[in-house]
Amino acid sequence: MFEKLAEKIRGKSTNTEEISFKPYKEEVRTVDPKSTEAPVSAAIEEPQGANLEMKITYPKSFDEVGVIADYLIAGCTVVLNIDTMPDKQSVLRMLDFLNGVTYTMDGGIKKISKNSYLITPKNVDVQD
């Protein structure tokens, strides 16, 4: 089923057959609060952005900003050390880009030393 959809999206489909999907029916169960019986199945979801991983980065050029942004999007805390950056213009450009990524995710960015920044996702709070 998905192969036909992928072909149609790519424009490679020579078949004019219409793709249809079956409707999804969500099962709703009511539970008697007085019942001592445990539910048959329960799904436990981690809160969004619950990744507690920390990445320490030493970028050598602006080209590495995409990888750092991906770490932030995945919910990782990033320590950005700019000692290895060649020029101030690249550093400013990288910080502007990462500041935009952080802002859209309600995260935070904090200078922790002369050449290091701590960039955090929404669920991480940093205090002095």
Coordinates of N, CA and C in Angstrom, one line a residue:
M1 N 0.8 -1.2 0.0 CA 0.0 0.0 0.0 C 0.9 1.3 0.0
F2 N 1.9 1.3 0.8 CA 2.7 2.5 0.9 C 3.6 2.7 -0.3
E3 N 4.0 1.5 -0.9 CA 4.8 1.6 -2.1 C 4.0 2.4 -3.2
K4 N 2.7 2.1 -3.4 CA 1.9 2.9 -4.4 C 1.9 4.4 -4.0
L5 N 1.7 4.7 -2.8 CA 1.7 6.1 -2.4 C 3.0 6.7 -2.6
A6 N 4.1 6.1 -2.3 CA 5.4 6.7 -2.5 C 5.7 6.9 -4.0
E7 N 5.3 6.0 -4.9 CA 5.4 6.1 -6.3 C 4.6 7.3 -6.8
K8 N 3.4 7.4 -6.3 CA 2.5 8.5 -6.7 C 3.1 9.9 -6.3
I9 N 3.6 9.9 -5.1 CA 4.2 11.2 -4.6 C 5.4 11.5 -5.5
R10 N 6.2 10.6 -5.8 CA 7.4 10.8 -6.6 C 7.1 11.1 -8.1
G11 N 5.8 10.8 -8.5 CA 5.4 11.0 -9.9 C 5.8 9.9 -10.8
K12 N 6.3 8.8 -10.3 CA 6.7 7.7 -11.1 C 5.6 6.7 -11.4
S13 N 4.5 6.9 -10.8 CA 3.4 5.9 -11.0 C 2.8 6.0 -12.4
T14 N 2.7 4.9 -13.0 CA 2.1 4.8 -14.3 C 0.7 4.3 -14.2
N15 N 0.4 3.8 -13.0 CA -1.0 3.3 -12.7 C -1.8 4.5 -12.2
T16 N -3.0 4.6 -12.8 CA -3.9 5.7 -12.4 C -4.9 5.3 -11.3
E17 N -4.7 4.1 -10.7 CA -5.5 3.6 -9.7 C -5.5 4.5 -8.5
E18 N -6.6 4.8 -7.9 CA -6.7 5.7 -6.7 C -6.3 4.9 -5.5
I19 N -5.6 5.6 -4.6 CA -5.1 4.9 -3.4 C -6.1 5.3 -2.3
S20 N -6.6 4.3 -1.6 CA -7.5 4.5 -0.5 C -7.0 3.9 0.8
F21 N -7.3 4.5 1.9 CA -6.9 4.0 3.2 C -8.1 3.6 4.0
K22 N -8.0 2.6 4.7 CA -9.1 2.1 5.6 C -9.2 3.1 6.8
P23 N -10.5 3.4 7.1 CA -10.6 4.3 8.3 C -10.2 3.7 9.6
Y24 N -9.6 4.5 10.4 CA -9.1 4.1 11.7 C -10.2 4.2 12.7
K25 N -10.5 3.1 13.5 CA -11.5 3.1 14.5 C -10.8 3.0 15.8
E26 N -11.0 4.0 16.7 CA -10.4 4.0 18.0 C -11.3 3.3 18.9
E27 N -10.8 2.3 19.7 CA -11.6 1.6 20.6 C -11.6 2.3 21.9
V28 N -12.9 2.5 22.4 CA -13.0 3.2 23.7 C -13.6 2.3 24.7
R29 N -12.9 2.2 25.8 CA -13.3 1.3 26.9 C -13.7 2.1 28.1
T30 N -14.7 1.7 28.7 CA -15.1 2.4 30.0 C -14.7 1.4 31.1
V31 N -14.2 2.0 32.2 CA -13.7 1.2 33.3 C -14.6 1.6 34.5
D32 N -15.0 0.5 35.2 CA -15.8 0.7 36.4 C -14.8 1.1 37.5
P33 N -15.0 2.3 38.1 CA -14.0 2.7 39.2 C -14.0 1.8 40.4
K34 N -15.1 1.0 40.6 CA -15.1 0.1 41.8 C -14.5 -1.2 41.5
S35 N -14.2 -1.4 40.2 CA -13.6 -2.7 39.8 C -12.1 -2.8 40.3
T36 N -11.7 -3.9 40.8 CA -10.3 -4.1 41.2 C -9.5 -4.8 40.1
E37 N -10.1 -5.1 39.0 CA -9.5 -5.7 37.9 C -8.6 -4.7 37.1
A38 N -7.3 -5.0 36.9 CA -6.4 -4.2 36.2 C -6.8 -4.1 34.7
P39 N -6.5 -3.0 34.0 CA -6.8 -2.9 32.6 C -5.9 -3.9 31.8
V40 N -6.4 -4.3 30.7 CA -5.8 -5.4 29.9 C -4.4 -4.9 29.4
S41 N -4.4 -3.6 28.9 CA -3.1 -3.1 28.4 C -3.1 -1.6 28.7
A42 N -1.9 -1.1 29.0 CA -1.8 0.3 29.3 C -0.5 0.8 28.6
A43 N -0.6 1.9 27.9 CA 0.6 2.5 27.3 C 1.1 3.6 28.2
I44 N 2.4 3.6 28.3 CA 3.1 4.6 29.1 C 3.9 5.4 28.1
E45 N 3.7 6.7 28.1 CA 4.4 7.6 27.2 C 5.3 8.5 28.0
E46 N 6.5 8.6 27.4 CA 7.5 9.5 28.0 C 7.1 10.9 27.6
P47 N 7.3 11.9 28.5 CA 7.0 13.2 28.2 C 7.8 13.7 27.0
Q48 N 7.3 14.6 26.1 CA 8.0 15.0 25.0 C 9.3 15.8 25.4
G49 N 10.4 15.5 24.8 CA 11.6 16.1 25.1 C 12.3 15.6 26.4
A50 N 12.0 14.3 26.7 CA 12.5 13.7 27.9 C 13.9 13.1 27.7
N51 N 14.5 13.5 26.7 CA 15.9 13.0 26.4 C 16.9 13.7 27.3
L52 N 17.5 13.0 28.1 CA 18.5 13.6 29.1 C 19.9 13.5 28.6
E53 N 20.1 13.3 27.4 CA 21.4 13.2 26.8 C 22.1 14.5 26.6
M54 N 23.4 14.6 26.8 CA 24.1 15.9 26.6 C 25.2 15.6 25.6
K55 N 25.3 16.6 24.6 CA 26.3 16.5 23.6 C 27.3 17.6 23.8
I56 N 28.5 17.3 23.7 CA 29.6 18.4 23.7 C 30.1 18.5 22.3
T57 N 30.1 19.7 21.8 CA 30.5 19.9 20.4 C 31.6 20.9 20.2
Y58 N 32.5 20.6 19.3 CA 33.6 21.5 18.9 C 33.6 21.7 17.4
P59 N 32.7 22.5 16.9 CA 32.5 22.7 15.5 C 33.8 23.4 14.9
K60 N 34.1 23.0 13.7 CA 35.3 23.6 13.0 C 34.8 24.6 11.9
S61 N 33.5 24.5 11.5 CA 33.0 25.4 10.5 C 31.4 25.5 10.7
F62 N 30.9 26.5 10.0 CA 29.4 26.7 10.1 C 28.7 25.5 9.5
D63 N 29.3 24.7 8.6 CA 28.7 23.6 8.0 C 28.2 22.5 9.0
E64 N 28.7 22.5 10.2 CA 28.3 21.6 11.3 C 27.1 22.0 12.1
V65 N 26.5 23.2 11.8 CA 25.4 23.7 12.5 C 24.2 22.8 12.4
G66 N 24.0 22.2 11.3 CA 22.8 21.3 11.1 C 22.8 20.1 12.1
V67 N 24.0 19.5 12.3 CA 24.1 18.4 13.2 C 23.8 18.9 14.7
I68 N 24.3 20.1 15.0 CA 24.0 20.6 16.3 C 22.5 20.9 16.5
A69 N 21.9 21.5 15.5 CA 20.5 21.8 15.5 C 19.7 20.5 15.7
D70 N 20.1 19.4 15.0 CA 19.5 18.1 15.1 C 19.5 17.6 16.5
Y71 N 20.7 17.8 17.2 CA 20.8 17.4 18.6 C 19.7 18.1 19.5
L72 N 19.6 19.4 19.2 CA 18.6 20.2 20.0 C 17.2 19.8 19.7
I73 N 16.9 19.5 18.4 CA 15.5 19.1 18.1 C 15.2 17.7 18.7
A74 N 16.2 16.9 18.9 CA 16.0 15.6 19.5 C 15.9 15.7 21.0
G75 N 16.0 16.9 21.6 CA 15.8 17.1 23.0 C 17.1 17.0 23.8
C76 N 18.3 17.0 23.2 CA 19.5 16.9 23.9 C 20.0 18.3 24.3
T77 N 20.7 18.3 25.4 CA 21.4 19.5 25.9 C 22.7 19.6 25.1
V78 N 23.1 20.7 24.7 CA 24.3 20.8 23.9 C 25.3 21.8 24.6
V79 N 26.5 21.4 24.7 CA 27.6 22.3 25.2 C 28.4 22.6 23.9
L80 N 28.3 23.9 23.5 CA 29.0 24.4 22.3 C 30.2 25.1 22.6
N81 N 31.4 24.5 22.2 CA 32.7 25.1 22.4 C 33.2 25.6 21.1
I82 N 33.3 27.0 21.0 CA 33.7 27.6 19.7 C 35.2 27.9 19.6
D83 N 36.0 27.3 20.4 CA 37.5 27.4 20.3 C 38.0 27.0 18.9
T84 N 37.4 26.1 18.3 CA 37.9 25.6 17.0 C 37.4 26.3 15.8
M85 N 36.5 27.3 16.0 CA 36.0 28.0 14.9 C 37.0 29.0 14.3
P86 N 37.1 29.1 13.0 CA 38.2 29.9 12.4 C 38.0 31.4 12.5
D87 N 36.8 31.9 12.4 CA 36.6 33.4 12.4 C 35.4 33.8 13.2
K88 N 35.4 35.0 13.6 CA 34.3 35.6 14.4 C 33.0 35.6 13.6
Q89 N 33.0 35.8 12.3 CA 31.8 35.9 11.5 C 31.1 34.6 11.5
S90 N 31.8 33.5 11.3 CA 31.2 32.1 11.4 C 30.6 31.8 12.7
V91 N 31.3 32.3 13.8 CA 30.8 32.1 15.1 C 29.4 32.8 15.3
L92 N 29.4 34.1 14.9 CA 28.2 34.8 15.0 C 27.0 34.2 14.2
R93 N 27.4 33.8 13.0 CA 26.3 33.2 12.2 C 25.8 31.9 12.8
M94 N 26.7 31.1 13.4 CA 26.3 29.8 14.0 C 25.4 30.1 15.3
L95 N 25.9 31.1 16.1 CA 25.1 31.4 17.3 C 23.7 32.0 16.9
D96 N 23.6 32.8 15.8 CA 22.3 33.3 15.4 C 21.4 32.2 15.0
F97 N 21.9 31.2 14.2 CA 21.1 30.1 13.7 C 20.7 29.2 14.9
L98 N 21.6 28.9 15.8 CA 21.2 28.1 17.0 C 20.3 28.8 17.9
N99 N 20.4 30.1 18.0 CA 19.5 30.9 18.8 C 18.1 30.8 18.3
G100 N 18.0 30.8 16.9 CA 16.7 30.7 16.3 C 16.0 29.3 16.6
V101 N 16.9 28.3 16.5 CA 16.4 26.9 16.7 C 15.9 26.8 18.2
T102 N 16.7 27.4 19.1 CA 16.4 27.3 20.5 C 15.1 28.1 20.8
Y103 N 15.0 29.2 20.2 CA 13.8 30.1 20.4 C 12.5 29.4 20.0
T104 N 12.6 28.7 18.8 CA 11.4 28.0 18.3 C 11.0 26.8 19.2
M105 N 11.9 26.3 19.9 CA 11.6 25.2 20.8 C 11.5 25.5 22.3
D106 N 11.4 26.8 22.6 CA 11.2 27.3 23.9 C 12.4 26.9 24.8
G107 N 13.6 26.7 24.2 CA 14.7 26.3 25.0 C 15.5 27.6 25.5
G108 N 16.7 27.3 25.9 CA 17.5 28.4 26.4 C 19.0 28.3 26.0
I109 N 19.6 29.4 25.9 CA 21.1 29.5 25.6 C 21.8 30.4 26.6
K110 N 22.9 29.9 27.1 CA 23.6 30.6 28.1 C 25.1 30.5 27.9
K111 N 25.8 31.6 28.0 CA 27.2 31.6 27.9 C 27.8 31.1 29.2
I112 N 28.6 30.1 29.2 CA 29.2 29.5 30.4 C 30.6 29.8 30.6
S113 N 31.3 30.2 29.5 CA 32.7 30.7 29.6 C 33.0 31.5 28.4
K114 N 34.2 32.0 28.3 CA 34.6 32.9 27.2 C 34.2 32.3 25.8
N115 N 34.4 31.0 25.6 CA 34.1 30.4 24.3 C 33.2 29.2 24.4
S116 N 32.4 29.1 25.4 CA 31.4 28.0 25.5 C 30.0 28.5 25.8
Y117 N 29.1 27.8 25.3 CA 27.7 28.1 25.5 C 26.9 26.8 25.8
L118 N 26.0 26.9 26.7 CA 25.1 25.8 27.1 C 23.7 26.0 26.4
I119 N 23.3 25.1 25.6 CA 22.1 25.3 24.9 C 21.1 24.1 25.3
T120 N 20.0 24.5 25.9 CA 19.1 23.5 26.5 C 17.7 23.5 25.8
P121 N 17.1 22.3 25.8 CA 15.7 22.2 25.4 C 14.8 22.8 26.4
K122 N 13.5 22.7 26.1 CA 12.5 23.3 27.0 C 12.4 22.7 28.4
N123 N 12.7 21.4 28.5 CA 12.5 20.7 29.7 C 13.7 20.8 30.7
V124 N 14.7 21.6 30.3 CA 15.9 21.7 31.1 C 16.0 23.1 31.6
D125 N 16.2 23.3 32.9 CA 16.3 24.6 33.5 C 17.7 24.7 34.1
V126 N 18.4 25.8 33.7 CA 19.7 26.1 34.2 C 19.7 27.3 35.1
Q127 N 20.2 27.2 36.3 CA 20.3 28.3 37.3 C 21.7 28.6 37.6
D128 N 22.0 29.8 37.9 CA 23.4 30.2 38.4 C 23.6 29.7 39.8

